[in-house]
Coordinates of C-alpha atoms and ligand atoms in Angstrom, one line a residue:
X1 CA 8.0 1.7 -4.8
X2 CA 10.7 4.1 -4.8
X3 CA 9.9 7.5 -3.1
X4 CA 10.9 11.0 -4.6
X5 CA 11.2 14.3 -3.2
X6 CA 12.0 17.6 -4.7
X7 CA 12.5 21.2 -3.4
X8 CA 13.0 24.6 -4.9
X9 CA 12.7 27.6 -2.5
X10 CA 14.7 29.8 -0.2
X11 CA 15.7 27.0 2.3
X12 CA 19.1 24.8 2.6
X13 CA 17.4 22.0 0.7
X14 CA 19.3 19.0 2.0
X15 CA 17.5 18.7 5.3
X16 CA 14.0 19.2 3.7
X17 CA 14.8 16.8 1.0
X18 CA 16.4 14.2 4.0
X19 CA 13.2 15.0 6.0
X20 CA 11.1 14.1 3.3
X21 CA 12.8 10.7 2.3
X22 CA 12.6 9.6 5.8
X23 CA 8.7 10.0 5.4
X24 CA 8.6 8.0 2.1
X25 CA 11.2 5.5 3.3
X26 CA 8.3 3.0 3.4
X27 CA 8.2 2.9 -0.1
X28 CA 11.2 1.7 -0.6
X29 CA 15.0 1.2 1.4
X30 CA 17.6 -0.2 -0.4
X31 CA 19.5 2.9 -1.2
X32 CA 19.0 6.7 -1.1
X33 CA 20.3 9.8 -2.5
X34 CA 20.5 13.8 -3.1
X35 CA 21.4 15.8 -5.7
X36 CA 21.4 19.6 -4.9
X37 CA 22.7 22.2 -7.3
X38 CA 25.1 24.6 -5.7
X39 CA 26.1 27.7 -8.3
X40 CA 26.5 26.0 -11.1
X41 CA 27.6 22.4 -10.5
X42 CA 25.1 19.3 -9.0
X43 CA 26.4 17.7 -5.7
X44 CA 25.2 14.0 -5.5
X45 CA 25.5 12.1 -2.6
X46 CA 24.1 8.8 -2.7
X47 CA 24.6 5.3 -0.9
X48 CA 23.3 1.9 -0.5
X49 CA 21.4 1.4 2.7
X50 CA 18.8 3.3 4.6
X51 CA 18.2 7.3 4.8
X52 CA 20.0 7.1 7.9
X53 CA 23.1 6.3 6.0
X54 CA 22.5 9.0 3.6
X55 CA 21.8 11.7 6.6
X56 CA 25.3 10.5 7.9
X57 CA 26.9 10.9 4.2
X58 CA 25.5 14.3 4.0
X59 CA 26.6 15.5 7.3
X60 CA 30.3 14.4 6.6
X61 CA 30.1 15.9 3.1
X62 CA 27.5 18.8 3.2
X63 CA 25.6 19.6 -0.4
X64 CA 24.8 23.3 0.4
X65 CA 21.9 24.6 -2.1
X66 CA 18.3 25.7 -2.1
X67 CA 16.9 23.4 -4.9
X68 CA 17.5 19.6 -5.6
X69 CA 15.9 16.5 -5.8
X70 CA 16.2 13.2 -3.6
X71 CA 15.6 9.3 -3.6
X72 CA 15.1 6.3 -1.6
X73 CA 15.1 3.1 -3.5
X74 CA 13.1 -0.3 -4.2
X75 CA 15.5 -1.5 -6.6
X76 CA 13.9 -2.9 -9.9
X77 CA 16.9 -2.8 -12.3
X78 CA 20.6 -3.2 -11.3
X79 CA 21.6 -4.7 -7.6
X80 CA 21.6 -2.6 -4.6
X81 CA 25.0 -0.5 -4.6
X82 CA 26.2 3.0 -4.4
X83 CA 26.2 3.3 -8.4
X84 CA 22.8 2.1 -8.8
X85 CA 21.5 4.3 -6.1
X86 CA 19.7 7.5 -7.3
X87 CA 19.9 10.4 -8.5
X88 CA 21.8 9.4 -12.1
X89 CA 23.5 12.0 -14.1
X90 CA 22.8 12.4 -17.8
X91 CA 26.6 11.9 -19.7
X92 CA 27.2 15.8 -19.3
X93 CA 26.9 15.9 -15.5
X94 CA 24.6 18.8 -15.5
X95 CA 21.0 16.9 -15.6
X96 CA 20.4 14.9 -11.9
X97 CA 17.2 12.9 -12.3
X98 CA 15.4 10.9 -9.6
X99 CA 12.8 8.1 -10.9
X100 CA 10.1 6.0 -9.8
X101 CA 8.6 3.2 -12.0
X102 CA 10.0 1.3 -14.8
X103 CA 11.4 2.2 -18.4
X104 CA 10.6 -1.0 -20.1
X105 CA 12.5 -0.3 -23.5
X106 CA 15.9 1.0 -21.4
X107 CA 17.9 -1.4 -23.2
X108 CA 16.8 -0.5 -26.8
X109 CA 17.0 3.2 -25.6
X110 CA 20.5 2.2 -24.2
X111 CA 22.0 1.0 -27.0
X112 CA 20.6 3.7 -29.4
X113 CA 22.7 6.3 -27.4
X114 CA 25.6 4.0 -27.3
X115 CA 25.7 4.0 -30.8
X116 CA 25.5 7.6 -31.2
X117 CA 28.4 8.1 -28.7
X118 CA 27.1 8.1 -25.3
X119 CA 28.7 5.4 -23.6
X120 CA 29.5 7.0 -20.2
X121 CA 27.2 4.6 -18.6
X122 CA 27.6 4.4 -14.4
X123 CA 25.1 1.8 -13.6
X124 CA 23.3 -1.1 -14.7
X125 CA 19.5 0.9 -14.1
X126 CA 17.1 2.0 -16.5
X127 CA 16.8 5.5 -14.8
X128 CA 20.4 6.2 -16.0
X129 CA 19.5 5.5 -19.3
X130 CA 16.5 8.2 -19.3
X131 CA 18.8 10.8 -17.6
X132 CA 21.1 10.3 -20.4
X133 CA 18.4 10.5 -23.2
X134 CA 17.3 13.4 -21.8
X135 CA 20.5 15.4 -21.9
X136 CA 21.2 14.1 -25.4
X137 CA 18.2 15.6 -26.3
X138 CA 18.5 18.6 -24.3
X139 CA 21.8 19.5 -26.3
X140 CA 20.4 18.9 -29.4
X141 CA 17.7 21.7 -29.0
X142 CA 18.5 25.2 -29.7
X143 CA 17.0 28.1 -27.8
X144 CA 17.7 30.6 -25.3
X145 CA 15.1 29.9 -22.6
X146 CA 17.1 27.1 -21.2
X147 CA 13.8 26.3 -19.0
X148 CA 11.5 25.8 -21.8
X149 CA 14.4 24.1 -23.5
X150 CA 14.7 21.5 -20.5
X151 CA 11.2 20.8 -20.3
X152 CA 11.1 19.9 -24.5
X153 CA 13.7 18.0 -23.8
X154 CA 12.0 15.9 -20.9
X155 CA 8.3 15.8 -23.1
X156 CA 10.6 14.3 -26.4
X157 CA 12.5 11.8 -24.0
X158 CA 9.4 10.6 -22.3
X159 CA 7.5 10.4 -25.6
X160 CA 10.2 7.6 -26.6
X161 CA 9.8 5.8 -23.3
X162 CA 7.5 2.6 -22.7
X163 CA 7.1 2.1 -18.8
X164 CA 5.8 3.7 -16.0
X165 CA 7.7 7.0 -14.3
X166 CA 7.2 9.4 -11.7
X167 CA 10.1 11.9 -12.3
X168 CA 12.1 15.1 -11.2
X169 CA 15.2 16.4 -12.3
X170 CA 17.3 19.4 -11.8
X171 CA 20.1 20.8 -14.4
X172 CA 23.2 22.6 -13.0
X173 CA 22.8 25.5 -15.5
X174 CA 19.0 26.6 -14.4
X175 CA 18.9 27.9 -11.2
X176 CA 16.0 27.5 -8.9
X177 CA 14.0 25.2 -11.7
X178 CA 12.9 21.8 -11.5
X179 CA 10.9 19.5 -13.8
X180 CA 8.8 16.8 -12.7
X181 CA 6.5 14.5 -14.9
X182 CA 4.4 11.1 -14.5
X183 CA 3.1 8.1 -15.7
X184 CA 1.9 5.3 -13.9
X185 CA 3.7 6.6 -10.5
X186 CA 2.1 8.9 -8.5
X187 CA 3.8 12.5 -7.9
X188 CA 2.3 15.5 -6.3
X189 CA 3.0 18.9 -6.4
X190 CA 3.1 20.5 -3.0
X191 CA 2.3 24.4 -3.0
X192 CA 4.3 26.6 -0.6
X193 CA 4.8 30.2 0.0
X194 CA 8.1 31.2 -1.8
X195 CA 8.8 27.4 -2.2
X196 CA 7.3 24.3 -4.2
X197 CA 8.0 20.7 -3.8
X198 CA 7.6 17.4 -5.7
X199 CA 6.9 14.4 -4.0
X200 CA 5.7 10.7 -4.4
X201 CA 3.1 11.0 -1.8
X202 CA 1.8 14.2 0.6
X203 CA 3.6 12.5 3.8
X204 CA 6.9 13.7 2.2
X205 CA 5.7 17.7 2.3
X206 CA 2.8 17.7 4.7
X207 CA 5.0 19.3 7.4
X208 CA 5.6 22.4 4.8
X209 CA 2.6 22.7 3.0
X210 CA -1.1 21.3 3.0
X211 CA -1.6 22.3 -0.3
X212 CA -1.3 19.7 -3.0
X213 CA -1.6 19.3 -6.9
X214 CA -2.0 15.7 -7.7
X215 CA -0.7 15.2 -10.8
X216 CA -2.3 12.8 -13.7
X217 CA -0.6 10.7 -16.1
X218 CA 1.2 12.3 -18.9
X219 CA 1.5 15.7 -17.0
X220 CA 4.9 17.4 -17.4
X221 CA 5.3 20.4 -14.4
X222 CA 7.9 23.0 -14.3
X223 CA 8.4 24.4 -10.8
X224 CA 10.3 27.4 -9.5
X225 CA 9.9 29.0 -6.1
X226 CA 6.8 31.2 -6.7
X227 CA 5.1 29.6 -9.9
X228 CA 4.7 26.6 -11.5
X229 CA 3.4 25.2 -14.9
X230 CA 1.5 22.1 -15.7
X231 CA 1.3 20.6 -19.2
X232 CA 0.7 17.6 -21.0
X233 CA 3.7 15.8 -23.0
X234 CA 2.3 17.4 -26.3
X235 CA 2.6 20.9 -24.6
X236 CA -0.8 21.9 -23.7
X237 CA -0.9 23.8 -20.6
X238 CA -3.4 22.7 -18.1
X239 CA -5.1 23.9 -14.7
X240 CA -5.5 21.5 -11.7
X241 CA -7.2 21.8 -8.6
X242 CA -5.4 22.5 -5.4
X243 CA -6.3 20.1 -2.7
X244 CA -6.2 20.4 0.8
X245 CA -4.4 17.2 2.5
X246 CA -6.7 15.8 4.9
X247 CA -3.9 15.0 7.8
X248 CA -1.3 17.0 9.4
X249 CA 2.6 16.3 9.7
X250 CA 1.6 15.0 13.8
X251 CA -0.5 12.3 12.1
X252 CA 2.8 10.7 10.7
X253 CA 4.4 10.5 13.5
X254 CA 5.2 7.5 15.8
X255 CA 4.4 9.1 19.2
X256 CA 5.1 6.9 22.0
X257 CA 5.1 3.7 20.0
X258 CA 8.1 1.9 19.0
X259 CA 6.9 1.1 15.8
X260 CA 4.5 2.5 13.1
X261 CA 2.9 -1.1 13.1
X262 CA 2.2 -1.2 16.6
X263 CA 0.6 2.4 16.6
X264 CA -1.5 1.5 13.7
X265 CA -2.5 -1.8 15.3
X266 CA -3.8 0.4 18.4
X267 CA -5.6 3.1 16.3
X268 CA -7.9 0.0 15.0
X269 CA -10.8 1.3 17.6
X270 CA -10.4 4.7 15.7
X271 CA -10.1 3.7 12.4
X272 CA -13.0 1.4 12.3
X273 CA -15.2 3.9 13.9
X274 CA -14.3 6.0 11.2
X275 CA -14.8 3.5 8.2
X276 CA -18.6 3.6 9.5
X277 CA -19.1 7.3 10.6
X278 CA -22.1 8.4 9.1
X279 CA -22.6 5.4 7.1
X280 CA -25.6 3.8 9.2
X281 CA -29.0 4.3 8.8
X282 CA -30.9 2.9 12.0
X283 CA -34.3 3.8 10.5
X284 CA -34.0 1.6 7.7
X285 CA -31.4 -1.0 9.0
X286 CA -29.1 -0.2 5.9
X287 CA -25.8 1.5 5.0
X288 CA -25.6 4.8 3.1
X289 CA -22.7 4.7 0.7
X290 CA -23.2 7.8 -1.5
X291 CA -19.7 7.5 -3.2
X292 CA -20.6 4.4 -5.1
X293 CA -22.8 6.9 -7.3
X294 CA -25.3 4.3 -7.8
X295 CA -29.3 5.0 -7.5
X296 CA -31.4 2.1 -5.7
X297 CA -32.4 0.7 -9.2
X298 CA -28.7 -0.1 -10.4
X299 CA -27.6 -1.5 -6.8
X300 CA -30.7 -3.8 -6.8
X301 CA -30.0 -4.7 -10.3
X302 CA -26.3 -5.8 -9.8
X303 CA -26.3 -9.7 -10.8
X304 CA -22.4 -10.5 -9.9
X305 CA -19.4 -8.7 -8.1
X306 CA -15.9 -9.1 -8.7
X307 CA -13.3 -8.1 -5.6
X308 CA -9.9 -7.8 -6.6
X309 CA -6.9 -6.5 -5.0
X310 CA -3.7 -8.0 -3.6
X311 CA -2.0 -8.9 -0.6
X312 CA -3.7 -8.2 2.5
X313 CA -6.2 -6.3 0.4
X314 CA -6.7 -9.6 -1.6
X315 CA -7.7 -11.4 1.9
X316 CA -10.3 -8.4 2.6
X317 CA -11.8 -9.5 -0.8
X318 CA -12.2 -13.0 0.5
X319 CA -13.9 -11.9 3.5
X320 CA -16.0 -10.0 1.2
X321 CA -17.0 -12.5 -0.8
X322 CA -18.3 -14.7 2.0
X323 CA -20.0 -11.3 3.8
X324 CA -21.5 -10.4 0.0
X325 CA -22.9 -13.6 -0.9
X326 CA -24.1 -14.3 2.8
X327 CA -25.9 -10.9 3.5
X328 CA -26.8 -10.2 -0.4
X329 CA -26.9 -13.7 -2.1
X330 CA -24.7 -12.1 -4.9
X331 CA -22.4 -14.4 -6.7
X332 CA -19.3 -12.4 -6.0
X333 CA -15.6 -13.9 -7.3
X334 CA -12.5 -13.0 -5.9
X335 CA -9.7 -12.4 -8.2
X336 CA -5.9 -11.6 -7.9
X337 CA -5.6 -8.1 -9.5
X338 CA -2.2 -9.2 -11.0
X339 CA -4.1 -12.3 -12.6
X340 CA -7.6 -10.4 -13.2
X341 CA -5.6 -8.7 -16.2
X342 CA -4.4 -11.1 -17.9
X343 CA -7.2 -13.7 -18.1
X344 CA -10.4 -14.0 -19.4
X345 CA -12.8 -13.6 -16.2
X346 CA -16.4 -14.4 -17.7
X347 CA -18.6 -11.5 -16.8
X348 CA -22.0 -10.5 -17.5
X349 CA -23.0 -7.0 -18.2
X350 CA -24.5 -6.3 -14.8
X351 CA -21.2 -7.3 -13.0
X352 CA -19.6 -4.8 -10.5
X353 CA -16.0 -4.8 -9.8
X354 CA -14.4 -3.4 -7.0
X355 CA -10.4 -2.5 -6.8
X356 CA -9.4 -2.5 -3.0
X357 CA -5.9 -0.8 -2.3
X358 CA -5.1 0.8 0.9
X359 CA -2.7 3.0 -1.0
X360 CA -4.3 3.3 -4.2
X361 CA -1.3 3.4 -6.2
X362 CA -0.4 -0.6 -6.7
X363 CA 0.1 -1.5 -10.2
X364 CA -1.5 -4.6 -10.0
X365 CA -4.7 -3.4 -8.8
X366 CA -4.7 -0.3 -11.0
X367 CA -4.1 -2.8 -14.1
X368 CA -6.9 -4.4 -13.1
X369 CA -9.4 -1.3 -12.8
X370 CA -8.0 0.1 -15.8
X371 CA -9.0 -3.5 -17.8
X372 CA -12.2 -3.7 -16.0
X373 CA -13.4 -0.2 -17.2
X374 CA -11.8 -0.8 -20.4
X375 CA -14.4 -3.5 -21.0
X376 CA -17.3 -1.3 -20.0
X377 CA -17.8 -2.5 -16.6
X378 CA -18.7 -0.2 -13.6
X379 CA -15.2 -0.3 -11.5
X380 CA -15.6 0.9 -8.0
X381 CA -12.6 1.7 -5.6
X382 CA -12.3 1.2 -1.9
X383 CA -9.1 3.4 -0.8
X384 CA -7.6 4.9 1.7
X385 CA -5.4 7.5 -0.1
X386 CA -7.9 9.9 -1.5
X387 CA -5.9 11.1 -3.9
X388 CA -4.6 8.2 -5.4
X389 CA -4.5 7.0 -8.8
X390 CA -7.1 4.1 -7.9
X391 CA -9.4 6.8 -6.3
X392 CA -9.3 9.1 -9.1
X393 CA -9.7 6.6 -11.9
X394 CA -12.7 4.8 -10.5
X395 CA -16.3 5.3 -11.2
X396 CA -16.9 5.9 -7.5
X397 CA -16.4 4.0 -4.3
X398 CA -16.0 4.3 -0.6
X399 CA -12.7 5.7 1.2
X400 CA -11.2 4.0 4.3
X401 CA -10.7 7.0 6.4
X402 CA -8.0 5.0 8.2
X403 CA -5.5 7.7 7.8
X404 CA -1.8 7.5 7.0
X405 CA -0.6 3.4 7.2
X406 CA 3.2 3.8 7.3
X407 CA 4.1 0.4 8.3
X408 CA 4.7 -1.8 5.6
X409 CA 2.7 -4.7 7.1
X410 CA -1.1 -3.6 6.7
X411 CA -3.1 -3.5 9.5
X412 CA -5.6 -0.7 10.2
X413 CA -6.0 -0.6 6.6
X414 CA -7.6 -4.5 6.8
X415 CA -9.9 -4.2 9.2
X416 CA -11.3 -0.5 7.7
X417 CA -11.6 -2.9 4.6
X418 CA -13.5 -5.1 6.3
X419 CA -16.1 -2.7 7.6
X420 CA -16.5 -1.3 4.3
X421 CA -17.1 -4.8 2.4
X422 CA -19.7 -5.4 5.6
X423 CA -21.5 -2.2 4.9
X424 CA -21.4 -3.0 0.9
X425 CA -22.7 -6.5 1.9
X426 CA -25.6 -4.9 4.1
X427 CA -26.6 -2.0 1.8
X428 CA -26.8 -4.8 -1.1
X429 CA -28.7 -7.2 0.9
X430 CA -31.1 -4.8 2.4
X431 CA -32.1 -4.2 -1.7
X432 CA -33.0 -7.8 -1.9
X433 CA -34.2 -10.2 0.8
X434 CA -32.3 -9.3 4.4
X435 CA -34.8 -8.1 6.5
X436 CA -34.9 -5.1 9.0
X437 CA -34.3 -7.3 12.0
X438 CA -31.0 -8.9 10.1
X439 CA -29.9 -5.8 9.1
X440 CA -30.3 -4.3 12.6
X441 CA -27.9 -7.2 13.9
X442 CA -25.2 -6.6 11.5
X443 CA -25.3 -2.9 12.5
X444 CA -25.1 -3.7 16.4
X445 CA -22.5 -6.1 15.5
X446 CA -20.5 -3.3 13.4
X447 CA -21.1 -0.5 16.1
X448 CA -19.7 -3.0 18.9
X449 CA -16.4 -3.8 17.1
X450 CA -14.4 -0.6 18.1
X451 CA -15.1 -1.5 22.0
X452 CA -14.5 -5.1 21.5
X453 CA -11.3 -4.4 19.5
X454 CA -10.1 -2.2 22.6
X455 CA -10.7 -5.3 24.5
X456 CA -8.3 -7.5 22.4
X457 CA -5.6 -4.6 22.7
X458 CA -5.2 -5.2 26.3
X459 CA -4.3 -8.8 25.5
X460 CA -1.2 -7.3 23.9
X461 CA 1.2 -8.3 27.0
X462 CA -0.6 -11.5 27.2
X463 CA 0.4 -12.4 23.3
X464 CA 4.1 -11.0 24.1
X465 CA 4.3 -13.6 26.8
X466 CA 2.9 -16.3 24.8
X467 CA 5.3 -15.2 21.5
X468 CA 8.4 -15.8 24.0
X469 CA 7.7 -19.5 24.5
X470 CA 7.4 -19.8 20.5
X471 CA 10.3 -17.7 19.6
X472 CA 12.0 -20.6 18.2
X473 CA 9.7 -22.1 16.0
X474 CA 10.7 -23.1 12.5
X475 CA 7.1 -21.6 11.2
X476 CA 3.6 -21.6 12.1
X477 CA 0.1 -22.7 10.2
X478 CA -2.9 -21.0 10.8
X479 CA -6.3 -22.5 10.3
X480 CA -9.5 -21.1 10.2
X481 CA -13.1 -21.7 8.6
X482 CA -15.8 -19.4 6.6
X483 CA -15.2 -16.1 7.5
X484 CA -12.2 -16.8 9.6
X485 CA -10.5 -18.9 6.7
X486 CA -9.0 -15.9 5.0
X487 CA -8.1 -14.5 8.3
X488 CA -5.9 -17.5 8.5
X489 CA -4.2 -16.4 5.3
X490 CA -3.8 -12.9 6.4
X491 CA -2.2 -14.4 9.8
X492 CA 0.1 -16.1 7.9
X493 CA 1.0 -13.2 5.8
X494 CA 1.4 -10.8 8.8
X495 CA 3.9 -13.8 9.9
X496 CA 6.1 -14.2 6.8
X497 CA 6.4 -10.6 5.9
X498 CA 7.7 -9.3 9.4
X499 CA 9.3 -12.4 11.1
X500 CA 10.4 -14.2 7.8
X501 CA 9.5 -17.2 9.5
X502 CA 7.6 -19.9 7.3
X503 CA 4.0 -19.8 7.5
X504 CA 0.8 -20.9 5.7
X505 CA -3.0 -20.5 6.1
X506 CA -5.6 -22.9 5.0
X507 CA -9.3 -23.8 5.6
X508 CA -9.5 -25.7 8.9
X509 CA -10.7 -29.0 7.2
X510 CA -7.9 -29.1 4.4
X511 CA -5.5 -30.1 7.2
X512 CA -6.4 -34.1 6.5
X513 CA -5.7 -33.3 2.8
X514 CA -2.1 -33.0 3.2
X515 CA -0.8 -30.5 5.5
X516 CA -1.3 -32.7 8.5
X517 CA 1.9 -34.6 7.3
X518 CA 3.7 -31.0 8.5
X519 CA 2.7 -31.3 12.0
X520 CA 5.5 -31.7 14.6
X521 CA 6.4 -29.8 17.9
X522 CA 8.2 -27.0 16.3
X523 CA 5.8 -25.9 14.1
X524 CA 2.7 -24.6 15.9
X525 CA -0.6 -24.3 14.6
X526 CA -2.8 -21.4 15.2
X527 CA -6.5 -22.1 15.1
X528 CA -8.6 -19.0 14.5
X529 CA -12.0 -20.8 16.3
X530 CA -14.6 -18.3 17.6
X531 CA -17.5 -19.7 19.2
X532 CA -19.5 -19.3 15.7
X533 CA -21.5 -22.0 13.5
X534 CA -18.1 -23.9 12.9
X535 CA -16.9 -24.1 15.9
X536 CA -17.4 -28.1 16.3
X537 CA -16.2 -28.7 13.3
X538 CA -12.8 -26.6 14.3
X539 CA -12.6 -28.9 17.3
X540 CA -12.2 -31.9 15.1
X541 CA -9.5 -30.4 13.7
X542 CA -7.7 -29.5 16.7
X543 CA -8.4 -32.8 17.9
X544 CA -6.4 -34.3 14.5
X545 CA -3.3 -32.1 15.5
X546 CA -3.2 -32.4 19.1
X547 CA -3.2 -36.5 18.4
X548 CA -0.1 -35.4 16.4
X549 CA 1.6 -33.6 19.3
X550 CA 1.8 -30.6 17.4
X551 CA 1.4 -27.5 19.6
X552 CA -1.8 -25.4 19.1
X553 CA -2.7 -22.1 19.9
X554 CA -6.3 -21.1 19.8
X555 CA -8.3 -17.7 19.2
X556 CA -11.8 -18.2 20.5
X557 CA -14.5 -16.4 22.0
X558 CA -18.0 -16.9 23.9
X559 CA -18.1 -20.8 25.4
X560 CA -15.2 -21.7 23.3
X561 CA -12.6 -21.2 26.0
X562 CA -13.8 -23.5 28.1
X563 CA -14.3 -26.4 25.5
X564 CA -10.7 -26.0 24.3
X565 CA -9.3 -26.0 27.8
X566 CA -6.8 -28.8 28.2
X567 CA -7.1 -29.6 24.5
X568 CA -4.8 -26.6 23.4
X569 CA -1.6 -25.0 24.7
X570 CA -2.9 -21.5 24.2
X571 CA -6.3 -19.7 24.6
X572 CA -6.4 -16.3 23.4
X573 CA -10.1 -15.4 24.0
X574 CA -11.7 -12.2 22.3
X575 CA -15.1 -11.0 23.2
X576 CA -18.0 -12.8 21.6
X577 CA -19.1 -11.5 18.2
X578 CA -21.3 -12.1 15.6
X579 CA -19.8 -14.3 13.1
X580 CA -20.1 -11.6 9.6
X581 CA -18.3 -8.8 11.7
X582 CA -15.6 -11.8 13.6
X583 CA -12.6 -11.1 11.1
X584 CA -12.2 -7.7 12.2
X585 CA -11.6 -8.9 15.4
X586 CA -9.8 -12.3 14.8
X587 CA -7.2 -10.4 13.0
X588 CA -6.2 -8.7 15.5
X589 CA -4.5 -10.9 18.0
X590 CA -2.7 -12.0 14.7
X591 CA -1.4 -8.9 14.2
X592 CA -0.1 -8.5 17.5
X593 CA 1.4 -12.2 17.5
X594 CA 3.2 -11.5 14.1
X595 CA 4.3 -7.9 15.7
X596 CA 5.7 -9.1 19.0
X597 CA 7.5 -12.5 17.4
X598 CA 9.2 -9.8 14.8
X599 CA 10.4 -7.9 17.8
X600 CA 11.6 -10.7 19.8
X601 CA 13.7 -12.2 16.5
X602 CA 15.2 -8.5 16.3
X603 CA 13.3 -8.0 13.0
X604 CA 13.1 -4.8 11.3
X605 CA 9.3 -4.3 12.0
X606 CA 8.5 -1.4 10.0
X607 CA 10.7 -2.0 7.0
X608 CA 10.9 -5.7 6.4
X609 CA 13.6 -6.9 4.1
X610 CA 12.9 -6.9 0.3
X611 CA 9.5 -5.4 0.5
X612 CA 8.0 -1.7 0.1
X613 CA 4.4 -0.7 1.2
X614 CA 3.4 0.7 -2.0
X615 CA 4.0 -1.8 -4.9
X616 CA 3.9 0.3 -8.5
X617 CA 5.7 -2.0 -10.2
X618 CA 4.0 -5.2 -11.8
Ligands
AGP1 C1 0.4 -6.3 3.7 O1 1.1 -6.3 4.5 C2 1.4 -6.0 2.3 N1 2.5 -5.1 2.8 C3 0.7 -5.9 1.2 O2 0.3 -7.6 0.9 C4 -0.3 -5.0 0.5 O3 -1.7 -5.4 1.1 C5 -0.2 -5.3 -0.9 O4 0.7 -4.9 -1.4 C6 -1.4 -4.4 -1.5 O5 -1.2 -2.9 -1.3 P1 -2.3 -1.7 -1.5 O6 -3.5 -2.3 -0.1 O7 -1.9 -0.7 -1.1 O8 -2.9 -2.0 -2.9

């Protein structure tokens, strides 16, 4: 959470920083600010609210200059107000700092600073304490080379910090120079021609350069227009490879879509294709996943699997459990990443762990990955962001290739995760007892998916019409069985996230064990009931809701529509689909449902309240 952008070059810094912040707004949007060095002083403009408010502030009161740092905030310490917005000054007002992360020992550091007479704190943030600490140390250090002095002060301050940080800072007396550092929060250096950039994510800078260096934890980087130097906290210089960013500035534009979320929902035929591209082998009826870095014998010897992630990625993991157990008969456990790290999950030596994360930066998932690797388990990543920390720290894995996902509500990354988990199930199954005929059926099912998704997307207007009838409901219940139980959870999560309505997902049969008490006319039940092996069981539960006068919306396929006619209020009919691949199809109407309802209710679809796309704090 929080996005930072820094620039040093020959162009006016403000528009570049503001444009970069707009691209990072998905990371947090409580407040925003820029600090630009103008001659011998730093000009700060900052305010609570969105980048649009900051841009207005800057246009009313321009901040000229050729280098500076900027920030869009998702509050962790201190409430959302102008004072707590970044950048923060040190006590001298010469250093301006932006920060993404949490300084856990900021109270202790603040007390020490206050004891030393540094009392001029203006905010409640942990970040301001770090700015003061750096300034305090800088003033104590001698040396004519002010650049080296500032870098050394940053190093010395960060050695005293407990917590996580991605930072960028400038000093009023040091022209055309900025310093960045990271630990636990992402930071990338964009290498341009006579200009260089720092950013939390390449999307902020890809309009200017596609050459990027992904910094590692404990890296400190000194950045000038035409050069940069990366070193460790101990001052040891290091070489890092320059990577080419895979996508362009065009890829992160909304195009004709009113929201990124809708664009990303409609991109799913392609993203699903890209998730399986080159990964199916027709001769052997299996999947080919070279990135796992495992030999056939190692794959065959996997005795247990743990799938971990958060939010939507966790729901994909839950589908993965059904998939892997059904296709490969390997006991599979799903662990909340946030719980895994702090409990003692029984593991056998031949357990394989998958950390699933679109961003590859989620702190809880990263924590689970590190804990699993620390204990010596082979830990693989399923990530979308190729250069992310999870992708880099895992022993191998599978990339989603879904392209940038900007909408806070995850959509296309979810269906890509489902495809990849099906490929993993197929591969492991074919190393065991899954026959060529069964493998071939899965491949056929997967290959049909993109066109079937296109069919479902044609239902968007119909779903919009249905939504209008239910715009004043008090909430919604979601039910599904087997592969589609996690889809009920995902449907409810999408609904909660962007409509702010109460929503819950459950296995259909759980209704009668308590949830049925909630059933009432203003609380519709959405049943995910494709024409599969458990369809008739779902019908039983639908009857139970109907008997209690609860409105019912059903997502079904095949003969399901005929059977449900007269029993439910609304039928959303999707193409007939193979059971194990059905979640990637049944979830699409639920994404559209949440989207259209959120628009109907006037919600900020791409930036729902209190949320951020990438949750880099615990
Ligand atoms: C999904 O709509 C959410 N925004 C959220 O639950 C998300 O899936 C979760 O934070 C995990 O993110 P990741 O995939 O980037 O790790």
